[in-house]
mmCIF file of C-alpha atoms in Angstrom:
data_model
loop_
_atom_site.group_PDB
_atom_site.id
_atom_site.type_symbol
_atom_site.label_atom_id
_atom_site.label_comp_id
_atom_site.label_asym_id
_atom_site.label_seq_id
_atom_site.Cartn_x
_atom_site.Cartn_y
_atom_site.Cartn_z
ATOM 1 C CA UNK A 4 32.015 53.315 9.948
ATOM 2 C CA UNK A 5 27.965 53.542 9.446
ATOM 3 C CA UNK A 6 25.578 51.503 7.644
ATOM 4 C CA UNK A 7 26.046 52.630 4.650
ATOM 5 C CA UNK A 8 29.756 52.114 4.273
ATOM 6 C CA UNK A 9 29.103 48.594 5.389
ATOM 7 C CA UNK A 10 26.218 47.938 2.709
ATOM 8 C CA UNK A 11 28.460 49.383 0.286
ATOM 9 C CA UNK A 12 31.277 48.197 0.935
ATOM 10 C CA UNK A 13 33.983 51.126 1.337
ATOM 11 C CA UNK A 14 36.861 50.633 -0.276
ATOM 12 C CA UNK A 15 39.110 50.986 2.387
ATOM 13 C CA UNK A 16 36.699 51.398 5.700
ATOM 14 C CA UNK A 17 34.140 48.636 4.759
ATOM 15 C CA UNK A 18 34.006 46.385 7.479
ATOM 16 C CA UNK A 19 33.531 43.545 5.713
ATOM 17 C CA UNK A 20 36.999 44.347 3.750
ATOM 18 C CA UNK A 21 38.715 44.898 7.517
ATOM 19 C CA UNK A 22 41.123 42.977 9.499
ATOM 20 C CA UNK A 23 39.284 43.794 12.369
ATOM 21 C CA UNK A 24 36.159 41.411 12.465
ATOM 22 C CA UNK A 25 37.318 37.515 13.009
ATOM 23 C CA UNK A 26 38.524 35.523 15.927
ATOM 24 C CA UNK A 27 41.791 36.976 17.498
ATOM 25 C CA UNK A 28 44.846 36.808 15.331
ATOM 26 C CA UNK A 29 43.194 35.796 11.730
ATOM 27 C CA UNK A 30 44.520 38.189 9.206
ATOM 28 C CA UNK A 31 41.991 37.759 7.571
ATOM 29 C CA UNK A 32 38.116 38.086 6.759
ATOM 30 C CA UNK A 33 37.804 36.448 3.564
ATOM 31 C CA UNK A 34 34.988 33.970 4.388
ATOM 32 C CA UNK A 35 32.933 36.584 6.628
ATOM 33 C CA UNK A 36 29.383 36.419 5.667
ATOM 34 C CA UNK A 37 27.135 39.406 6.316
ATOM 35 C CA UNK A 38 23.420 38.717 7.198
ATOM 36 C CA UNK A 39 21.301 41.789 5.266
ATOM 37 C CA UNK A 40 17.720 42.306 7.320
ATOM 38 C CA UNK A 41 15.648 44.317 5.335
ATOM 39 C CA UNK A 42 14.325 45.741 8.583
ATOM 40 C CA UNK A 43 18.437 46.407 9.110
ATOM 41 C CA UNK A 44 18.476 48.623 6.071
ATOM 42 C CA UNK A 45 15.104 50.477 5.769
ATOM 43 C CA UNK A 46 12.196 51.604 7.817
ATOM 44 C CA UNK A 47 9.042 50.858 6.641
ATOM 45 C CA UNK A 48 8.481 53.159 3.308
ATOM 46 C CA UNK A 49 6.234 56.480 3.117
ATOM 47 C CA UNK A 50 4.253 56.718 0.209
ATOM 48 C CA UNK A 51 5.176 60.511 -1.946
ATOM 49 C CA UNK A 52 2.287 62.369 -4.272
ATOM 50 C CA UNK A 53 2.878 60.293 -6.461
ATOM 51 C CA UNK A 54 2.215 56.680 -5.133
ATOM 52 C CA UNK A 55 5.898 56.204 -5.131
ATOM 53 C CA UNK A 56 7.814 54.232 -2.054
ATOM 54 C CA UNK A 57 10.339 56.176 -0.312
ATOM 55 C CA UNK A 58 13.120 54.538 1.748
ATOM 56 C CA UNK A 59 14.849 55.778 4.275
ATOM 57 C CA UNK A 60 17.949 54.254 6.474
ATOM 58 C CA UNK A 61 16.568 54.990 10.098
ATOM 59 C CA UNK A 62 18.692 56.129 12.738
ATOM 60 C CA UNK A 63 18.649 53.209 15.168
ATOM 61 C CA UNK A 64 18.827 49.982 12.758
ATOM 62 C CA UNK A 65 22.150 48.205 12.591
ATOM 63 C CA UNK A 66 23.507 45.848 10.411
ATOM 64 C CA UNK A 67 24.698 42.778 11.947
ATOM 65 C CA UNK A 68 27.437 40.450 10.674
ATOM 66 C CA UNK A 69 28.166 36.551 11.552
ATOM 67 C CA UNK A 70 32.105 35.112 10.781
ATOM 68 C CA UNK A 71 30.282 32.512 8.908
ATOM 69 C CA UNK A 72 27.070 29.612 8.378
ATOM 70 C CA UNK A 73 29.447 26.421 9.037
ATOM 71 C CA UNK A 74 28.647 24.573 12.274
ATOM 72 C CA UNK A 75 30.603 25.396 15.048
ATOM 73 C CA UNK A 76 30.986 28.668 17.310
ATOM 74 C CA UNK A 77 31.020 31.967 15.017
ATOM 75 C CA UNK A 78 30.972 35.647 16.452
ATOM 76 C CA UNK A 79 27.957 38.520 16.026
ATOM 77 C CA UNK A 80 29.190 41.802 15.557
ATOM 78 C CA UNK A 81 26.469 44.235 15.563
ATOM 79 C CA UNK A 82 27.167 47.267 12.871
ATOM 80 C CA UNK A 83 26.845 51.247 13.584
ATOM 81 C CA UNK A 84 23.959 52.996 14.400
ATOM 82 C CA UNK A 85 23.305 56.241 12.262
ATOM 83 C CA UNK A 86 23.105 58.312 15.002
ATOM 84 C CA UNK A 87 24.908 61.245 16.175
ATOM 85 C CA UNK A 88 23.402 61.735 19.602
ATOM 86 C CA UNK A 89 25.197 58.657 21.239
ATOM 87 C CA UNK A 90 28.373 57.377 22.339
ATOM 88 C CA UNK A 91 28.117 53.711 21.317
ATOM 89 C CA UNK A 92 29.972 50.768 22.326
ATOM 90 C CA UNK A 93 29.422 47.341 20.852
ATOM 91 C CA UNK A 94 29.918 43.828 22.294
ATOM 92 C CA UNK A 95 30.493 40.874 19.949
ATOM 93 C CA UNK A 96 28.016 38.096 20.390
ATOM 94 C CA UNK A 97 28.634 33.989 19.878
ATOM 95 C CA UNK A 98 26.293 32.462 17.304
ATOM 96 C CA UNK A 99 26.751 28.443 17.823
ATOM 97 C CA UNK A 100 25.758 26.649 14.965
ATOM 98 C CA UNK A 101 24.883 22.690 15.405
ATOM 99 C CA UNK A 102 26.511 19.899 12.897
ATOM 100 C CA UNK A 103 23.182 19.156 10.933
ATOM 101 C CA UNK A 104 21.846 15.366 11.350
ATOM 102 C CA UNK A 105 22.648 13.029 7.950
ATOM 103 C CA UNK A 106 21.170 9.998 7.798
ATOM 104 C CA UNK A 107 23.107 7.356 5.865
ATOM 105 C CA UNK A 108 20.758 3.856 4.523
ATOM 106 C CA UNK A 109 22.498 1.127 2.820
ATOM 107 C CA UNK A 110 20.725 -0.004 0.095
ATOM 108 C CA UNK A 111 19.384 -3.600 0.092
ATOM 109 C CA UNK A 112 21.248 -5.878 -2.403
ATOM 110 C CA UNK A 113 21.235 -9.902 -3.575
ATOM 111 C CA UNK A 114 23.378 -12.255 -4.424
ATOM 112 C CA UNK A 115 24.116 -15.985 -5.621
ATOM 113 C CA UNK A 116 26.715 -18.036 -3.766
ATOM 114 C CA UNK A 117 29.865 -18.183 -5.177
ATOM 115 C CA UNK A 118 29.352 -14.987 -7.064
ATOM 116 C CA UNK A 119 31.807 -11.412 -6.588
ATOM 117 C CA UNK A 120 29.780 -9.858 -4.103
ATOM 118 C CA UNK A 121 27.640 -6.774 -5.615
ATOM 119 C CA UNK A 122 28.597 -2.967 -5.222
ATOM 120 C CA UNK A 123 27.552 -1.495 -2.083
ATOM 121 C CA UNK A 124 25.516 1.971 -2.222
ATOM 122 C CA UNK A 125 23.581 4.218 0.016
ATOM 123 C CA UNK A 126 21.014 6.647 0.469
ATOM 124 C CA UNK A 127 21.488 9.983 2.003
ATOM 125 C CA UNK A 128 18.945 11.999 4.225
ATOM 126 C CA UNK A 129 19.525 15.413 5.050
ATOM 127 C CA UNK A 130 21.738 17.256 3.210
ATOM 128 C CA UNK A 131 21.384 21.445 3.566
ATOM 129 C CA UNK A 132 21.678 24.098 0.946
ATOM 130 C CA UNK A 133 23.583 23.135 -1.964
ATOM 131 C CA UNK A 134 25.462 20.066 -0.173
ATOM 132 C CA UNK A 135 25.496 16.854 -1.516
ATOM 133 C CA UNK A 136 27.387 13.147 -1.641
ATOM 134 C CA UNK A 137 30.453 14.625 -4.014
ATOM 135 C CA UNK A 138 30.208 18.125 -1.712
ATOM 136 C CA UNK A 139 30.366 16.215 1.608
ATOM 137 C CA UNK A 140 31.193 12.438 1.221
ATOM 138 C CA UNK A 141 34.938 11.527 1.110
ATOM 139 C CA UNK A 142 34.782 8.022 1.077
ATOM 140 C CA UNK A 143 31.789 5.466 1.678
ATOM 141 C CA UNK A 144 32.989 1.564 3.040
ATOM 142 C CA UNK A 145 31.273 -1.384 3.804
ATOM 143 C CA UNK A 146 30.973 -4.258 5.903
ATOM 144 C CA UNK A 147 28.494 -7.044 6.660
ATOM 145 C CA UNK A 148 27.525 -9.289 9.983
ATOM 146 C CA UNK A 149 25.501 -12.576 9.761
ATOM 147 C CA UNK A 150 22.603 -13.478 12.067
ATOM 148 C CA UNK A 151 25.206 -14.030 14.712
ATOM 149 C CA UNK A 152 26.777 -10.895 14.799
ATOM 150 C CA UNK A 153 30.180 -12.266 12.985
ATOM 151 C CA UNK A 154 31.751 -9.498 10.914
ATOM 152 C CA UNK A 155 32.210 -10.113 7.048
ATOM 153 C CA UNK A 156 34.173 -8.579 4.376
ATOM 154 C CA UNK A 157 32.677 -7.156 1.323
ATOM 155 C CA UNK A 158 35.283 -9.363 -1.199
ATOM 156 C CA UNK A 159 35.665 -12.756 0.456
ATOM 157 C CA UNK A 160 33.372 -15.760 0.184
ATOM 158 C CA UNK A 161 30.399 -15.557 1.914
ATOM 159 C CA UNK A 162 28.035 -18.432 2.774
ATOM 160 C CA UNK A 163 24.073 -18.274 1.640
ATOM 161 C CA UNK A 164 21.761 -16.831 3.742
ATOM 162 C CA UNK A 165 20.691 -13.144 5.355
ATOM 163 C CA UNK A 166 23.029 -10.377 6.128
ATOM 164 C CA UNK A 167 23.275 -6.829 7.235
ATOM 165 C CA UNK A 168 24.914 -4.330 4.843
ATOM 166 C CA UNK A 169 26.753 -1.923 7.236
ATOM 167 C CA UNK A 170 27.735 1.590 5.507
ATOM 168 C CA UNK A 171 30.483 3.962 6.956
ATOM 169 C CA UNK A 172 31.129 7.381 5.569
ATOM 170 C CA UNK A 173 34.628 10.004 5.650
ATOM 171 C CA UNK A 174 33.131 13.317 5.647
ATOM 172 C CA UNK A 175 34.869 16.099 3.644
ATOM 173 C CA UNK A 176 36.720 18.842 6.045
ATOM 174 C CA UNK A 177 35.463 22.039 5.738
ATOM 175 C CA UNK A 178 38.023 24.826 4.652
ATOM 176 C CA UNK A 179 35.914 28.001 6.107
ATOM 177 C CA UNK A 180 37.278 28.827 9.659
ATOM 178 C CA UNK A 181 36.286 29.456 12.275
ATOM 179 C CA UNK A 182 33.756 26.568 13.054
ATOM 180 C CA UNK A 183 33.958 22.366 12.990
ATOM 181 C CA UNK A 184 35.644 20.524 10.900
ATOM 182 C CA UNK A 185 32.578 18.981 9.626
ATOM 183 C CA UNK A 186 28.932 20.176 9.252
ATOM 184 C CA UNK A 187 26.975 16.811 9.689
ATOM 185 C CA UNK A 188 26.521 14.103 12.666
ATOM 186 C CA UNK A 189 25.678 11.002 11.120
ATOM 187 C CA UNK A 190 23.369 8.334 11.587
ATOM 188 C CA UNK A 191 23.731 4.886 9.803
ATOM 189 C CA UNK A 192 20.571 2.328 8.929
ATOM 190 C CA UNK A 193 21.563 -1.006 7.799
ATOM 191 C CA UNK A 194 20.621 -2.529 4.757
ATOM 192 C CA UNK A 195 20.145 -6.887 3.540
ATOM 193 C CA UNK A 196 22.216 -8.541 1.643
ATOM 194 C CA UNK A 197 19.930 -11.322 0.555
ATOM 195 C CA UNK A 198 22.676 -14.862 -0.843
ATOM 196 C CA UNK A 199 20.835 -16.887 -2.318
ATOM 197 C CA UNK A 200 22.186 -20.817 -2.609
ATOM 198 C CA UNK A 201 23.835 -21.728 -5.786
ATOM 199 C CA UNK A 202 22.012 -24.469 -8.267
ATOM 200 C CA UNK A 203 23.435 -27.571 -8.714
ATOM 201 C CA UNK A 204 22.611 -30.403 -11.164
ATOM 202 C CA UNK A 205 24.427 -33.691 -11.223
ATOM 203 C CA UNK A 206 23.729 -36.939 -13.025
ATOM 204 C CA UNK A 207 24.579 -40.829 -12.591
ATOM 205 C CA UNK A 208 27.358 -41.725 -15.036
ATOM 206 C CA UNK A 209 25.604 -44.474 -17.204
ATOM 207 C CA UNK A 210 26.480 -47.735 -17.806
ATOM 208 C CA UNK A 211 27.672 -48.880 -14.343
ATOM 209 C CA UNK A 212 26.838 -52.375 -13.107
ATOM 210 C CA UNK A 213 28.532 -55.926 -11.308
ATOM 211 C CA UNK A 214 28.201 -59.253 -11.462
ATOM 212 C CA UNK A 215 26.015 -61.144 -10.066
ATOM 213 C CA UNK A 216 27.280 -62.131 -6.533
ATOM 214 C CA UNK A 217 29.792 -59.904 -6.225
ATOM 215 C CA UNK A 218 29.967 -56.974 -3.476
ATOM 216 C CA UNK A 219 28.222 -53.678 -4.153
ATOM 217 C CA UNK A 220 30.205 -50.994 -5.341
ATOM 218 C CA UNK A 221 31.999 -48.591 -2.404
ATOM 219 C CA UNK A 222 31.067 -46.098 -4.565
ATOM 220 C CA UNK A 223 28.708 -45.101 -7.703
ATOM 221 C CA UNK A 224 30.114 -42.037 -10.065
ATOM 222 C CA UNK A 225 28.536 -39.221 -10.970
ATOM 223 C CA UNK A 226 29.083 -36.272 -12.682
ATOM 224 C CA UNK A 227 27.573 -32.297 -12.787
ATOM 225 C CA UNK A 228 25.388 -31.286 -15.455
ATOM 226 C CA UNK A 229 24.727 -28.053 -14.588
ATOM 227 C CA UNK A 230 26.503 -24.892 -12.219
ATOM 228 C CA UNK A 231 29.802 -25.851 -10.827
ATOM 229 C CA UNK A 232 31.057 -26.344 -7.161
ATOM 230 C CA UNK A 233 32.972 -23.036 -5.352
ATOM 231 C CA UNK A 234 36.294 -23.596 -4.221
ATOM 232 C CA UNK A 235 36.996 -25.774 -1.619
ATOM 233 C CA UNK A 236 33.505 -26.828 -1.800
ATOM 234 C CA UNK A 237 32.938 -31.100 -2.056
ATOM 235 C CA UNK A 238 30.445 -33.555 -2.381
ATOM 236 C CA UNK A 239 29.393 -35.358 0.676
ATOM 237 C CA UNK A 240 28.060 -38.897 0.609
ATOM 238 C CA UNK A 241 27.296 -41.068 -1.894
ATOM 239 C CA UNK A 242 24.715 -42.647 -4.467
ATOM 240 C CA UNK A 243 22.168 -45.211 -3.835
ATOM 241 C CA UNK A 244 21.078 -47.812 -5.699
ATOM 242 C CA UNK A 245 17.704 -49.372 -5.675
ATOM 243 C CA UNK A 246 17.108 -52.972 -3.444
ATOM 244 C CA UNK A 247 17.346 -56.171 -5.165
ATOM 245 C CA UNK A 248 20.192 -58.783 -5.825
ATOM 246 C CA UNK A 249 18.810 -60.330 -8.997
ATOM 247 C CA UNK A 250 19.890 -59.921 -12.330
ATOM 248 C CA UNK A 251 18.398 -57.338 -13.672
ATOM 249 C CA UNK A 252 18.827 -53.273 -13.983
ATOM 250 C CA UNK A 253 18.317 -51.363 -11.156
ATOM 251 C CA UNK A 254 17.964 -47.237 -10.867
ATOM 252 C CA UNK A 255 20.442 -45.015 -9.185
ATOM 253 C CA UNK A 256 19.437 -42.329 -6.742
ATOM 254 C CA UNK A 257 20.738 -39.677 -5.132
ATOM 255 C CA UNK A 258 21.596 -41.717 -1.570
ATOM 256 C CA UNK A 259 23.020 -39.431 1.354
ATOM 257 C CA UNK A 260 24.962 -37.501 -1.885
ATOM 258 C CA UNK A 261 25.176 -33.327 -0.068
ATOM 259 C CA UNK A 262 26.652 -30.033 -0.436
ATOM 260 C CA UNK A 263 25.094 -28.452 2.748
ATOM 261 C CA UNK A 264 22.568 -25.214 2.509
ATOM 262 C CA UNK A 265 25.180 -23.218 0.065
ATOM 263 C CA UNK A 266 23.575 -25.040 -2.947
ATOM 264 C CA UNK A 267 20.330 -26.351 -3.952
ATOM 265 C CA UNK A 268 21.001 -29.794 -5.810
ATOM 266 C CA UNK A 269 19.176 -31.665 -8.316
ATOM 267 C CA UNK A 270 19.807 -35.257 -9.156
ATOM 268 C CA UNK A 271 18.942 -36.657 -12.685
ATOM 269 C CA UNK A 272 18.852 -40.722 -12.023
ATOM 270 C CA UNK A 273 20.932 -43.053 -14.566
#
């Protein structure tokens, strides 16, 4: 087999077309890739009468072949020489390809308490040749941890405040043999997931009052203008009233009345 059979490709003695080239035992060669040097096919050109470039295949340039670009450990086999003078023997070389580094950001999002959290996305870094998210990524998932370090979902309830958005990626296998399974090591940067509290409004229900003399109230009512409580979530407390035990009208205010750092509440006084 010489040089030119393998740049051609002989129809039945190219060596790219042979079952003689991959690891021991494949049958076959399909996904053999063969690396072209111009400096494996020509020498460097003469220059006719005419100011035309002549080529010609020199006796001692090979061309050399690799099982494939895909990380992992692929064999070298050197081609023929075109030469006649020597009894050559060839040795197959290892060519060991490194997974390529992919970095993986999640993308900062916000949120209001009590709402569906958002959808979680990322940004990708790194990517080579042709490859990208629908070429490499199988799957992306998500989870969060609070300032503490306590692990949340991304569907249940989460308090207000500051959280990190931790992505997690299923790499597609690659098909081409021999070599890894997959042609990236990944590195993940967290993103925030900013909650911020929900609004509140509530008002004193009008009209309330005693008689003169008679204890005060346990309790004044209210009721909520504006937003609505989560579930679960209740008042804490109670409404104040202002001081003085004479007949007369007196103005409600918001007392010890709560709901904690999830909401920010506003009281409208009777």
């Amino acid at each position: 087999i010489n040089a030119r059979q393998i740049t051609n490709g002989g129809s039945s003695v190219g060596l790219v077309n042979s079952g003689t080239v991959g690891e021991t035992g494949e049958a076959s060669n399909e996904d053999v890739l063969v690396i072209i040097d111009s400096l494996d096919v020509y020498a460097e050109p003469s220059v006719n009468e005419e100011g035309e470039e002549i080529y010609e295949i020199p006796q001692m340039f090979s061309i050399n072949m690799v099982t494939g670009i895909t990380a992992g450990t692929h064999s070298i086999l050197p081609g023929a020489f075109l030469s006649g003078n020597f009894d050559i023997q060839y040795g197959i070389g290892t060519l060991t390809i490194e997974p390529a580094p992919l970095t993986i950001t999640a993308k900062d999002g916000t949120m209001t308490y009590a709402e569906s959290q958002p959808n979680y996305y990322s940004a990708y870094e790194g990517f080579q040749y042709e490859d990208d998210t629908a070429s490499v990524i199988a799957s992306m998932a998500y989870s969060l941890t609070d300032g503490e370090g306590n692990v949340k979902s991304t569907t249940e309830q989460i308090d207000a405040g500051v959280y990190s958005i931790h992505p997690s990626a299923t790499l597609i296998e690659t098909s081409l043999q021999p070599g890894l399974p997959v042609n990236y090591i990944v590195t993940y940067a967290t993103g925030t997931l900013t909650v911020d509290p929900a609004a509140l409004t509530v008002a004193a229900t009008a009209g309330q009052s005693k008689v003169y003399g008679n204890p005060e109230p346990q309790t004044y009512s209210y009721h909520i203008l504006e937003g609505a409580l989560a579930s679960n979530d209740v008042f804490a407390g109670n409404l104040a009233r202002a001081e003085g035990e004479a007949v007369g009208t007196y103005a409600l205010t918001l007392g010890t009345l709560a709901l904690g750092s999830n909401y920010v509440l506003t009281f409208v006084p009777s």
